[in-house]
Short mmCIF file of C-alpha atoms (C1' of nucleotides) in Angstrom, two decimals:
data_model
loop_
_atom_site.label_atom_id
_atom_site.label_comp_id
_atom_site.label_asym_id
_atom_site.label_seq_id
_atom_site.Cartn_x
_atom_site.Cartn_y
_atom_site.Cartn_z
CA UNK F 1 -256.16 80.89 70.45
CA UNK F 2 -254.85 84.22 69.87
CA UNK F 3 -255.55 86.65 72.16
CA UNK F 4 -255.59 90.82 71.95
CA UNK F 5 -254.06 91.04 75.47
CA UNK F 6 -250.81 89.31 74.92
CA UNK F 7 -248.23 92.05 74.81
CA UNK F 8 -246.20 91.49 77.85
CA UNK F 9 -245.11 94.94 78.00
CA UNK F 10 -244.76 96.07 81.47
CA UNK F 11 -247.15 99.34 81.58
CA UNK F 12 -247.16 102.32 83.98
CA UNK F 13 -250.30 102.86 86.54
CA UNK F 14 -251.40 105.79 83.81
CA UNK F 15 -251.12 103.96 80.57
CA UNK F 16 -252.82 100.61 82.21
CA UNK F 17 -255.73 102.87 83.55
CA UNK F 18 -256.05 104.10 79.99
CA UNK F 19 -255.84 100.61 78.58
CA UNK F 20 -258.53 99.72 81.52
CA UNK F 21 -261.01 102.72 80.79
CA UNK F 22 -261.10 101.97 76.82
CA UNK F 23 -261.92 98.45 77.76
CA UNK F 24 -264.68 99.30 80.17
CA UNK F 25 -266.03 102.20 77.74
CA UNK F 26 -266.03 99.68 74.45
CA UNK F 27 -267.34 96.68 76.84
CA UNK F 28 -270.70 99.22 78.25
CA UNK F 29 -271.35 100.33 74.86
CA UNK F 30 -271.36 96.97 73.54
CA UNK F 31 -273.67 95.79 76.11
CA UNK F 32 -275.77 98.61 76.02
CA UNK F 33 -276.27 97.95 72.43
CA UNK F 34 -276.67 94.41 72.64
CA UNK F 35 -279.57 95.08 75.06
CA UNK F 36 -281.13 98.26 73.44
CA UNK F 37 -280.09 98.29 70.11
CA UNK F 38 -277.28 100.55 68.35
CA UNK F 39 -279.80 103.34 67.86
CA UNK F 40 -281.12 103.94 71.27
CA UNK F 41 -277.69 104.13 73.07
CA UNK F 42 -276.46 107.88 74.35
CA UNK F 43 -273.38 108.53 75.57
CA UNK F 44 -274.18 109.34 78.95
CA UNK F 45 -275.31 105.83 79.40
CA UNK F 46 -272.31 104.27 78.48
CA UNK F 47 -270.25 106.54 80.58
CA UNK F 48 -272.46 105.72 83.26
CA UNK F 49 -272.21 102.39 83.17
CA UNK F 50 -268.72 102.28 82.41
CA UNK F 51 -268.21 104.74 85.28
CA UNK F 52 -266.57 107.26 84.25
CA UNK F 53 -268.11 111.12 83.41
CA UNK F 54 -269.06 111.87 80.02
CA UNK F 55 -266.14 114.51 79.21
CA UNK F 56 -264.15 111.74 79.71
CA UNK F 57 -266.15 109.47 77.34
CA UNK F 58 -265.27 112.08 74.69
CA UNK F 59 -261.57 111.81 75.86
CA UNK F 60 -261.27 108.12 74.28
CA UNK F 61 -264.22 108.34 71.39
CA UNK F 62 -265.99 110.64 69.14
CA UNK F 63 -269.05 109.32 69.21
CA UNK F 64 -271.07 106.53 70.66
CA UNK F 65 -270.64 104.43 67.55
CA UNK F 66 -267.02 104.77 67.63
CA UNK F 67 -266.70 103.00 70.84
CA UNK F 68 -268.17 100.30 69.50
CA UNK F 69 -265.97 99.71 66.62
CA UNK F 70 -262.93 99.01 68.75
CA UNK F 71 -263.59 95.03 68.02
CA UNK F 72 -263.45 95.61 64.83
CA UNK F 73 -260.26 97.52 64.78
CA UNK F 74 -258.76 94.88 66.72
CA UNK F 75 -259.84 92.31 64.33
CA UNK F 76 -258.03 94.50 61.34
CA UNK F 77 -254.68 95.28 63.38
CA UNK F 78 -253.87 91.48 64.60
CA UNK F 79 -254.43 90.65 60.88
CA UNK F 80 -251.66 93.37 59.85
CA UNK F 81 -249.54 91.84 62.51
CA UNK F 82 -249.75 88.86 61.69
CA UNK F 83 -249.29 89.78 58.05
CA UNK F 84 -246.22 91.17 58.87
CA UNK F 85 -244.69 88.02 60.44
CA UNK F 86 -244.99 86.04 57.15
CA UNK F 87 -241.84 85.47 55.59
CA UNK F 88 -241.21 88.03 52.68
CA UNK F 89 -240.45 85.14 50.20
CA UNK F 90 -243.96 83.80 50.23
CA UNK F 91 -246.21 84.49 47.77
CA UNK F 92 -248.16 87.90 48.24
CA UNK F 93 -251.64 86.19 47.64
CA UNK F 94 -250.68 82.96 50.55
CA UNK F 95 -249.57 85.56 53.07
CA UNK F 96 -252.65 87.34 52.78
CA UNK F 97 -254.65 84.39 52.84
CA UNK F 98 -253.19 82.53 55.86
CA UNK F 99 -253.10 86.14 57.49
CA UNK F 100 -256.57 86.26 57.76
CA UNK F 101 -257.07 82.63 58.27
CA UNK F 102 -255.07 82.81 61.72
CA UNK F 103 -256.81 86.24 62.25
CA UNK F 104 -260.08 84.59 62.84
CA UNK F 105 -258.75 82.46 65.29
CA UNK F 106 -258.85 85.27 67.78
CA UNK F 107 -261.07 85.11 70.59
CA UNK F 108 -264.75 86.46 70.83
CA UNK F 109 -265.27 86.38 66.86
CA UNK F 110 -268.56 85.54 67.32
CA UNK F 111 -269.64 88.94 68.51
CA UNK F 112 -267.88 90.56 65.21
CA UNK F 113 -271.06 88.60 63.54
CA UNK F 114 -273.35 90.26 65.84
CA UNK F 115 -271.78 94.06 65.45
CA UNK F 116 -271.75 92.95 61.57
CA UNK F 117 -275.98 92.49 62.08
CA UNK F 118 -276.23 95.51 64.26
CA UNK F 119 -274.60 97.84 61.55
CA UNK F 120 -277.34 96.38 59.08
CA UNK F 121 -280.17 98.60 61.04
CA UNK F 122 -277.96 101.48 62.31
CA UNK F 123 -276.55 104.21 59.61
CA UNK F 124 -274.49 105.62 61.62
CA UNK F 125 -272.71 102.55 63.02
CA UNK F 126 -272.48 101.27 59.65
CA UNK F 127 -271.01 104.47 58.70
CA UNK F 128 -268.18 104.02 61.52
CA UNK F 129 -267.19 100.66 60.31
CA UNK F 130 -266.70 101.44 57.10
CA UNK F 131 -264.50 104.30 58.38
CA UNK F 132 -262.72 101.23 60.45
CA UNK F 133 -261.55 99.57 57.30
CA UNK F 134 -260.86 102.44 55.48
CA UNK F 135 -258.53 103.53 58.00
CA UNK F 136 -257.30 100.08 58.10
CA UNK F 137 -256.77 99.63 54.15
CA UNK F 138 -254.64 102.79 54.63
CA UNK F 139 -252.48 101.28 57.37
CA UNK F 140 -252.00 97.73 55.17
CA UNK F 141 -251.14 99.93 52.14
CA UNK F 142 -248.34 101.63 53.80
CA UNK F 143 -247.56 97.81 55.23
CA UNK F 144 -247.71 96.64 51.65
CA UNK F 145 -245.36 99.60 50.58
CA UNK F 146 -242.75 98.53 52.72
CA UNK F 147 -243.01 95.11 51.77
CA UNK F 148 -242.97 95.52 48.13
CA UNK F 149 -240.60 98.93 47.87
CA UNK F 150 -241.20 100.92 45.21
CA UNK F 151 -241.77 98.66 42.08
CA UNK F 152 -245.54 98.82 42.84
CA UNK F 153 -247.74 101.83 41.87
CA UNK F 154 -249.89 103.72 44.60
CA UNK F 155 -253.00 103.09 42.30
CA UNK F 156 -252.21 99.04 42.42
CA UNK F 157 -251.35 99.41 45.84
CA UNK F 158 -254.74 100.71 47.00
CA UNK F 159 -256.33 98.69 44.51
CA UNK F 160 -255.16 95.84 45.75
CA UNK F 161 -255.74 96.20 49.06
CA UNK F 162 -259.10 98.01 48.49
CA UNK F 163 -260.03 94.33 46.87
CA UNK F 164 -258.40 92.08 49.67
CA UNK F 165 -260.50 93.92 52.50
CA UNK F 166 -263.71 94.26 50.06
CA UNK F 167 -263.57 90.51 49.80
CA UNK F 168 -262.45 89.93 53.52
CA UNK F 169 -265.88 92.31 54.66
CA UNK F 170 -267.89 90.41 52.14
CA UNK F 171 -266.75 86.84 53.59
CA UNK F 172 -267.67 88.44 57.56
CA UNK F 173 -271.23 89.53 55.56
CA UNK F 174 -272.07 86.76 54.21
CA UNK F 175 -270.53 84.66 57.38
CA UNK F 176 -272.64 87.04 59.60
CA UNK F 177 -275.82 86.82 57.78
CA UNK F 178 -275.82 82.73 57.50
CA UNK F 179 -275.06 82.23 60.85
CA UNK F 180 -276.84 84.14 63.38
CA UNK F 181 -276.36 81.98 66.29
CA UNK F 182 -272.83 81.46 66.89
CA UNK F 183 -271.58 77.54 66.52
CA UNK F 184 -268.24 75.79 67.59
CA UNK F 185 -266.89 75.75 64.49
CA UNK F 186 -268.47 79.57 63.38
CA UNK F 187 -264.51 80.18 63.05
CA UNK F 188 -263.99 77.28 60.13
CA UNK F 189 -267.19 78.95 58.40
CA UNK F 190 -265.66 82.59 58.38
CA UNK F 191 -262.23 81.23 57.30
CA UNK F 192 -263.60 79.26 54.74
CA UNK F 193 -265.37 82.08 53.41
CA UNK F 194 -262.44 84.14 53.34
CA UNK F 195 -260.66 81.59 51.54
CA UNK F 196 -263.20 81.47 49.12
CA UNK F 197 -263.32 85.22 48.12
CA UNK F 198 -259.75 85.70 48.22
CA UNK F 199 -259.53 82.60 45.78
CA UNK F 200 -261.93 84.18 43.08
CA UNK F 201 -260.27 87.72 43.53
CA UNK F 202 -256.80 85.34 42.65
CA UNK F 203 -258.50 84.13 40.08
CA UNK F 204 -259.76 87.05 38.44
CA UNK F 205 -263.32 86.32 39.20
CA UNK F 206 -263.31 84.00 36.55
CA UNK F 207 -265.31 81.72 38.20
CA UNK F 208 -267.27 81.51 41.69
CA UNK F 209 -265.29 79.48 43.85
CA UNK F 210 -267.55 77.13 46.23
CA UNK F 211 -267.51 77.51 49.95
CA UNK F 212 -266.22 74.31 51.87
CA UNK F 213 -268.06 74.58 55.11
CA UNK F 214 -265.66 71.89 56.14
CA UNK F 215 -267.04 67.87 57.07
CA UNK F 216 -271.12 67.80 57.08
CA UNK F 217 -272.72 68.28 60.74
CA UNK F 218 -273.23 64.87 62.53
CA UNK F 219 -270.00 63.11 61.15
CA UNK V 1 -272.02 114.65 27.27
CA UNK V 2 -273.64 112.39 29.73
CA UNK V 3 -276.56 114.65 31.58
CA UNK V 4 -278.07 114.27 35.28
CA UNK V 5 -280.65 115.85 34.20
CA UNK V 6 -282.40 114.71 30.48
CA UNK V 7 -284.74 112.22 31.75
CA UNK V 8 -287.74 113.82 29.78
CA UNK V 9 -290.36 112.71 32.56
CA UNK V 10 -293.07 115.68 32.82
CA UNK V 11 -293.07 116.23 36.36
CA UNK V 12 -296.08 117.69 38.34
CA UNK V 13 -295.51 120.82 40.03
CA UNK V 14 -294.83 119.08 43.81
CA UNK V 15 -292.16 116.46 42.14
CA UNK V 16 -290.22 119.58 40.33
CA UNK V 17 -290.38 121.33 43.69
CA UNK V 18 -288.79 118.71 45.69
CA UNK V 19 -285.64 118.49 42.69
CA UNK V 20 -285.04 121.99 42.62
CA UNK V 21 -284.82 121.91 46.42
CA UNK V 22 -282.71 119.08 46.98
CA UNK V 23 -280.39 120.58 44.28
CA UNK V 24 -280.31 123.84 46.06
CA UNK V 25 -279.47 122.73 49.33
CA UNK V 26 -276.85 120.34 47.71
CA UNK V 27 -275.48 123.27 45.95
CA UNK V 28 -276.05 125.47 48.72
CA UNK V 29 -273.88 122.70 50.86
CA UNK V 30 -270.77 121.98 48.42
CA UNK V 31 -270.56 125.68 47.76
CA UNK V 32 -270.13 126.66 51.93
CA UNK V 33 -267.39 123.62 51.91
CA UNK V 34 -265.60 124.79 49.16
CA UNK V 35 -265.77 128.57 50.86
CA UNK V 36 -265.08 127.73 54.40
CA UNK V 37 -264.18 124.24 54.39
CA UNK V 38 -266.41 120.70 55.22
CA UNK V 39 -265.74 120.59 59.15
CA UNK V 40 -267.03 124.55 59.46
CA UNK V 41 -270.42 124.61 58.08
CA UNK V 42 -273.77 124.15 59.50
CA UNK V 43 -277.32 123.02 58.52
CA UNK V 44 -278.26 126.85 59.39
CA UNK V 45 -275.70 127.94 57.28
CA UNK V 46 -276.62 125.55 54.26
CA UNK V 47 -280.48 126.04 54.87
CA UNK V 48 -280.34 129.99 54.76
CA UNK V 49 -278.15 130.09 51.52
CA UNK V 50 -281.07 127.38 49.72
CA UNK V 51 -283.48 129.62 51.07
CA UNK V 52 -285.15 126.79 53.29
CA UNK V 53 -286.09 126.66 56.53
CA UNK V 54 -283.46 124.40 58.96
CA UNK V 55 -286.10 121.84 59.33
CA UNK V 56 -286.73 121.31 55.79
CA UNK V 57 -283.23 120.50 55.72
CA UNK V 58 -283.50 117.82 57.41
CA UNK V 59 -286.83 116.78 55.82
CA UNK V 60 -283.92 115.85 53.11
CA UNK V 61 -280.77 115.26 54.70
CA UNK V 62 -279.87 113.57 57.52
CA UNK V 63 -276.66 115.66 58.08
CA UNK V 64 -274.52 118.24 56.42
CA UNK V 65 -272.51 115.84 55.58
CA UNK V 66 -275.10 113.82 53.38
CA UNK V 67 -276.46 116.57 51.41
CA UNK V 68 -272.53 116.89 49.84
CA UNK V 69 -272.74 112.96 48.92
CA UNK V 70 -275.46 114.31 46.17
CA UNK V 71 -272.53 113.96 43.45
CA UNK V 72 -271.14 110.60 44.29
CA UNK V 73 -274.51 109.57 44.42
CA UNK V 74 -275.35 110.44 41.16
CA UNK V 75 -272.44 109.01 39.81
CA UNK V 76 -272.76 105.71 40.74
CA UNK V 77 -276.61 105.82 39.76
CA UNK V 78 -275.44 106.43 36.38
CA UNK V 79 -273.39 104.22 35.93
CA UNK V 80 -275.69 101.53 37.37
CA UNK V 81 -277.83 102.65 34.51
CA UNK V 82 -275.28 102.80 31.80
CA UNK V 83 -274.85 99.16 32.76
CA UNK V 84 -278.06 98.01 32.23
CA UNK V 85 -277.88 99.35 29.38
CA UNK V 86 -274.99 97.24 27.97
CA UNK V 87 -275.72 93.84 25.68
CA UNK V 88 -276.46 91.05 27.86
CA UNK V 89 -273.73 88.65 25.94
CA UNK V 90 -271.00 91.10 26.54
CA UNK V 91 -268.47 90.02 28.99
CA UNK V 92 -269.22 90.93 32.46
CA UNK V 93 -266.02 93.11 32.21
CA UNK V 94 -266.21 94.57 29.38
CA UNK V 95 -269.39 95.98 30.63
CA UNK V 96 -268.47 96.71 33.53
CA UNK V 97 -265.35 98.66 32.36
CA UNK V 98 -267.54 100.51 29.98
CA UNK V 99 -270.02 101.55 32.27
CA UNK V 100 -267.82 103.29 34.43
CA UNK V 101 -265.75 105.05 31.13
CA UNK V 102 -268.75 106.52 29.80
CA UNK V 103 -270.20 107.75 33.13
CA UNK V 104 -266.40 109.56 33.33
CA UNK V 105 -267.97 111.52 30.49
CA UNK V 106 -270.74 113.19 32.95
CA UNK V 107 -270.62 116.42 33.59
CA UNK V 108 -268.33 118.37 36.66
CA UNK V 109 -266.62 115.73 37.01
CA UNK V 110 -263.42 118.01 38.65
CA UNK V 111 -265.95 118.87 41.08
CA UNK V 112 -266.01 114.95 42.68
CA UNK V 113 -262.10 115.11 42.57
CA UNK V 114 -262.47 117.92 45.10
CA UNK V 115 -264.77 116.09 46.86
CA UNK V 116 -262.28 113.52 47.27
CA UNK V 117 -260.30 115.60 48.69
CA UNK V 118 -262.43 117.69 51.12
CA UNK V 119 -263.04 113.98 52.46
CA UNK V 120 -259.22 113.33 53.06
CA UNK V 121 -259.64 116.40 55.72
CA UNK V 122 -262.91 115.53 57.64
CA UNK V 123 -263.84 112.02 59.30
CA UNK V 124 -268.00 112.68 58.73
CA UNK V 125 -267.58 113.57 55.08
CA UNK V 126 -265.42 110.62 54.58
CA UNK V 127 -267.84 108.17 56.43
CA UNK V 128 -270.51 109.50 54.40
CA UNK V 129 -268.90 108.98 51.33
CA UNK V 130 -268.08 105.42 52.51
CA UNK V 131 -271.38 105.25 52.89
CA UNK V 132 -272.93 106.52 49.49
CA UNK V 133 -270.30 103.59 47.79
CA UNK V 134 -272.09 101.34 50.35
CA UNK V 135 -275.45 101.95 49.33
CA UNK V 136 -274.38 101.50 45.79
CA UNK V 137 -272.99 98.56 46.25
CA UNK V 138 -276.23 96.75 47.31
CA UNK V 139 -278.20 98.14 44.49
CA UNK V 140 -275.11 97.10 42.09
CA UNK V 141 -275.18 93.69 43.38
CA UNK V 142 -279.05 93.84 42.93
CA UNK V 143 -278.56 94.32 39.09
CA UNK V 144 -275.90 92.30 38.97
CA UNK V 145 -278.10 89.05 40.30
CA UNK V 146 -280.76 90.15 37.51
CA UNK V 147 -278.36 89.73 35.09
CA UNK V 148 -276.77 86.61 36.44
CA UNK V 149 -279.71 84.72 37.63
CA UNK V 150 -279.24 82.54 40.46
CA UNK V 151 -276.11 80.74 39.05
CA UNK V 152 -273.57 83.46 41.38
CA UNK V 153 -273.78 82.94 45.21
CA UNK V 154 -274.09 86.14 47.46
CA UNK V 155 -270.78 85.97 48.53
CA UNK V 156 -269.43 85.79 44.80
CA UNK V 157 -271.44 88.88 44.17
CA UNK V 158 -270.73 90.92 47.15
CA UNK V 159 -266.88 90.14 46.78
CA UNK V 160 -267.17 91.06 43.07
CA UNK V 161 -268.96 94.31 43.53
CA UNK V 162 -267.32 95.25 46.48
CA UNK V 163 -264.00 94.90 44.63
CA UNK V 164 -265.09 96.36 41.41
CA UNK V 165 -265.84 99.56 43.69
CA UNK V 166 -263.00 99.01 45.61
CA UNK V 167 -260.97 99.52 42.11
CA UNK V 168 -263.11 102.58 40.95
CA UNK V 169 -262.84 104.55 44.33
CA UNK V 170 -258.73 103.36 44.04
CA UNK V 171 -258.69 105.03 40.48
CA UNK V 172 -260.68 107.79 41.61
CA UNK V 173 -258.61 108.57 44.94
CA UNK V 174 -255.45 108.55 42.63
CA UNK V 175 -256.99 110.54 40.25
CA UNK V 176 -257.50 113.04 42.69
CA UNK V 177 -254.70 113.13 44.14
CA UNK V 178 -252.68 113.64 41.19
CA UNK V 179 -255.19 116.21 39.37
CA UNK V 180 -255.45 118.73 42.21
CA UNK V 181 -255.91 121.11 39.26
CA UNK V 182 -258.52 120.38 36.76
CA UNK V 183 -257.77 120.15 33.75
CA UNK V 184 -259.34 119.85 30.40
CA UNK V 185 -258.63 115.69 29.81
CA UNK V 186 -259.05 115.23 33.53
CA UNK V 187 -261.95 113.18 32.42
CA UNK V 188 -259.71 111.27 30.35
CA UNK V 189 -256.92 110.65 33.02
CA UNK V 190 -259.79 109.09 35.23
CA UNK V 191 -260.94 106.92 32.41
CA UNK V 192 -257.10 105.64 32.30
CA UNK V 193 -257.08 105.04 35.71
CA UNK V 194 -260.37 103.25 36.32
CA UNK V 195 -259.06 101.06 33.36
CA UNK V 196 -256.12 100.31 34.33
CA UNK V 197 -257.25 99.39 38.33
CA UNK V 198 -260.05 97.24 36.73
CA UNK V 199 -257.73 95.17 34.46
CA UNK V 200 -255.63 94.52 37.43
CA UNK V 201 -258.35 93.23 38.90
CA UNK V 202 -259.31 90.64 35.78
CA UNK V 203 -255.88 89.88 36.08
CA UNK V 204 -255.54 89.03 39.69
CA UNK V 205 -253.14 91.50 40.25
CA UNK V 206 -250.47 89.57 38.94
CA UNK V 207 -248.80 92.54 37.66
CA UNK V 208 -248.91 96.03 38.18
CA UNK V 209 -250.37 97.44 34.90
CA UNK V 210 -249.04 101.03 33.74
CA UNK V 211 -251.97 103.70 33.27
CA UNK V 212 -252.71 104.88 29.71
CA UNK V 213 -252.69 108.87 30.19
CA UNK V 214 -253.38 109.53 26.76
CA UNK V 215 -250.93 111.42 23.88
CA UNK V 216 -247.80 113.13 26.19
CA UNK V 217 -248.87 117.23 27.02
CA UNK V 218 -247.70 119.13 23.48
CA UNK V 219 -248.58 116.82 21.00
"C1'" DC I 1 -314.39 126.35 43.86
"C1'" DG I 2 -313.57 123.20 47.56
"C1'" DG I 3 -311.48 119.69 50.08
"C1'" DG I 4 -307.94 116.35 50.83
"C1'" DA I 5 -303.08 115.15 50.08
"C1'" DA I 6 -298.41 116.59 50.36
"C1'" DG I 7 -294.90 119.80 51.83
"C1'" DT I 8 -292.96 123.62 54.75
"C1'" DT I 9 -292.11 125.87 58.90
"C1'" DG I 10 -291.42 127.21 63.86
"C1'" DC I 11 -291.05 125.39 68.23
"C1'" DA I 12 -289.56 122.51 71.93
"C1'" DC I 13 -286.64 119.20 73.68
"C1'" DA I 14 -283.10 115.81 74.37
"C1'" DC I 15 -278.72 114.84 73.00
"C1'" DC I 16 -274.09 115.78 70.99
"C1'" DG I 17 -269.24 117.53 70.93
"C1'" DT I 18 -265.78 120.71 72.76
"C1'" DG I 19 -263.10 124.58 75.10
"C1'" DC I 20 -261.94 125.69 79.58
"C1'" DA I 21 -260.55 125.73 84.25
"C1'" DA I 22 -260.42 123.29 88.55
"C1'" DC I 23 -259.10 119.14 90.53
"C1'" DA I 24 -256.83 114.46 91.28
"C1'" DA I 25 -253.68 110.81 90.34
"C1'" DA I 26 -249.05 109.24 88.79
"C1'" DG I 27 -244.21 109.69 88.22
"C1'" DG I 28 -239.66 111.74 88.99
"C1'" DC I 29 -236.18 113.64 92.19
"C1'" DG I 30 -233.46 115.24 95.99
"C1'" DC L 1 -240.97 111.10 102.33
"C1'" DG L 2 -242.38 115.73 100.49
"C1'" DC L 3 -242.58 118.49 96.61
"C1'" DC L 4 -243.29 119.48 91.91
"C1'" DT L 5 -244.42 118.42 87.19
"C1'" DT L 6 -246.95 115.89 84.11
"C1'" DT L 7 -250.93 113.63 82.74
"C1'" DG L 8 -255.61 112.54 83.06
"C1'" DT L 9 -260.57 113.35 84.96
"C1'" DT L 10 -264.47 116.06 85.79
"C1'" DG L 11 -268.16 119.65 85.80
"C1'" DC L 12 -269.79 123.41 83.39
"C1'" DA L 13 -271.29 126.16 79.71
"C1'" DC L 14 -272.48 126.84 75.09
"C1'" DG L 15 -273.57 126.30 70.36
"C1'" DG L 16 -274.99 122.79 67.09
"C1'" DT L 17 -277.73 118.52 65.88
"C1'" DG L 18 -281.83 115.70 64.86
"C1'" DT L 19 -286.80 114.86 65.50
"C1'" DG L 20 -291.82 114.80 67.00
"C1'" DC L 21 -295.58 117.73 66.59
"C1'" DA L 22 -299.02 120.97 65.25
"C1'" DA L 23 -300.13 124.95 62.44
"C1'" DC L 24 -299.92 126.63 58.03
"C1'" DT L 25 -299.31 126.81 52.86
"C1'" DT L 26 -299.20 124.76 48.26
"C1'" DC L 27 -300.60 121.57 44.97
"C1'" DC L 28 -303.72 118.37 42.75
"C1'" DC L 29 -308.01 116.69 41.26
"C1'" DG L 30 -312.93 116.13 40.83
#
DNA sequence: CGGGAAGTTGCACACCGTGCAACAAAGGCG
DNA sequence: CGCCTTTGTTGCACGGTGTGCAACTTCCCG
């Protein structure tokens, strides 16, 4: 299982009370919002509950709907580092593929479905994970630059990538909207959904590539 | 030259009202941006230069930010129509291609590059122009199952659309980036660009493919 | 004309986002 | 350890945002 938490770096007192405070922010405005809904949150509740003042809220995140895109964030940056451990001799479209196929091994992927089905009634957290994967797509192209040098154009460059996470967030859609209680196996159904997208983007979107949802329940 | 405007529907005196008033406080919006820049104005800024009140704003808008989206809405409506307006037997990307050259043909076009670019600068613009491509997408993918019938799962039209916008906004971001003046083929140059990110895309992005800009400067 | 439907406006109110200055905690150093 | 610097937290104030509501105006239609 991979976990967000293993870097064994030893931190200070101030940076691990930093580390600590983001947690407990993200954590209270994901419960909050699991309990009220993503509309009816206010900041002062989550800094309440997270116990800290709300200045210091505003220290960490810009808004209430930022704070609760930090799982999503973490979702996109262990993907880019795992991308960035596949061996350069691979082929481009396998790296990207298995990178998000270990990605969604990653603990707690279940609430990424839920956050997915919150942003479906809430503008303005929808509006803050887009901005997630944007900023994402802009750290993987400058990933992808180093990667491939300077054979590839910025226009296939952002293309490409622009694609890959299009079909990647229509894979968690479509993952989050079929399953809204969370399984065992919800991780084989995401993955194989990825797999699937990323295959017809390959292809060309020739053809619609069928998802394999893995052995039938009950065998 | 494509027009927002020539749909010859005689409106009533209340429709005509609400146009002209949602196109002054849109113009009333982009032109404080371009003046003072998109993180500086205010709905009582925008409001007094439309000559509305600041709650009729928001009878509207939902932000500042939303009324500037006006353009890329408009945009992408068009060229949701132009596509329905394309032969049925047509390859899908063929229409698709052309749908998005002609609407290149629509007038102030220099004025989205700039948008573009006020977005590069300010986090809410940007978010709501992730946000107007959002909302396109599901009414693209809505058209698209008309014209596909049930044969194309969700996911293979979400991932489709998703990277068929992902490829415009690429060619688009490029576009204006490289334009930052307009110039008279600037139309053209997007056209190239849109082409050539879409054909990457029908190709898999196998290969980088060069961008078309049209007879050198001089000839 | 007259009355109902639709739209605008001012007002009040809770909440947002930030500069600022006072305060507290952490780290470095003799 | 004591002192000082650096870094982070907090309360406060202030202007801006977004919305429910009720009064008012404009439009439409019989």
């Amino acid at each position: 299982m991979l976990s967000t938490t293993d870097h064994a770096e030893p931190l200070g007192r101030r940076e691990q009370n930093k580390v600590d405070t983001r947690h407990a922010i993200a954590d209270a405005a994901f419960d909050l919002a699991r309990s009220v809904g993503p509309g009816a949150i206010t900041v002062d509740q989550i800094a309440g509950r997270a116990g800290v003042s709300r200045r210091t809220f505003f220290n960490y995140f810009r808004s209430a709907e930022d704070a609760l895109t930090v799982r999503t964030d973490t979702f996109l940056e262990l993907a880019l580092e795992v991308f960035g451990q596949m061996p350069q001799d691979e082929p481009l479209f396998d790296s990207i593929v298995r990178s998000f196929s270990e990605t969604t091994r990653m603990e707690g992927l279940s609430l990424h479905g839920e956050l997915f089905r919150m942003a479906d009634t809430n503008p303005d957290l929808l509006r803050a994970q887009l901005h997630a994967w944007e900023r994402a797509e802009t750290r993987i192209v400058g990933a992808l630059r180093r990667r491939l040098g300077a054979a590839a154009s910025d226009l296939y460059l952002s293309a490409l990538v622009g694609c890959v996470l299009s079909c990647t967030k229509a894979a968690m859609r479509d993952w989050a909207a079929s399953t809204p209680e969370a399984g065992d196996d919800s991780g084989k159904q995401l993955e194989a959904r990825i797999l699937a997208s990323l295959t017809m983007l390959r292809d060309g979107f020739a053809d619609p590539v069928a998802i394999d949802d893995g052995p039938p329940a009950g065998s």
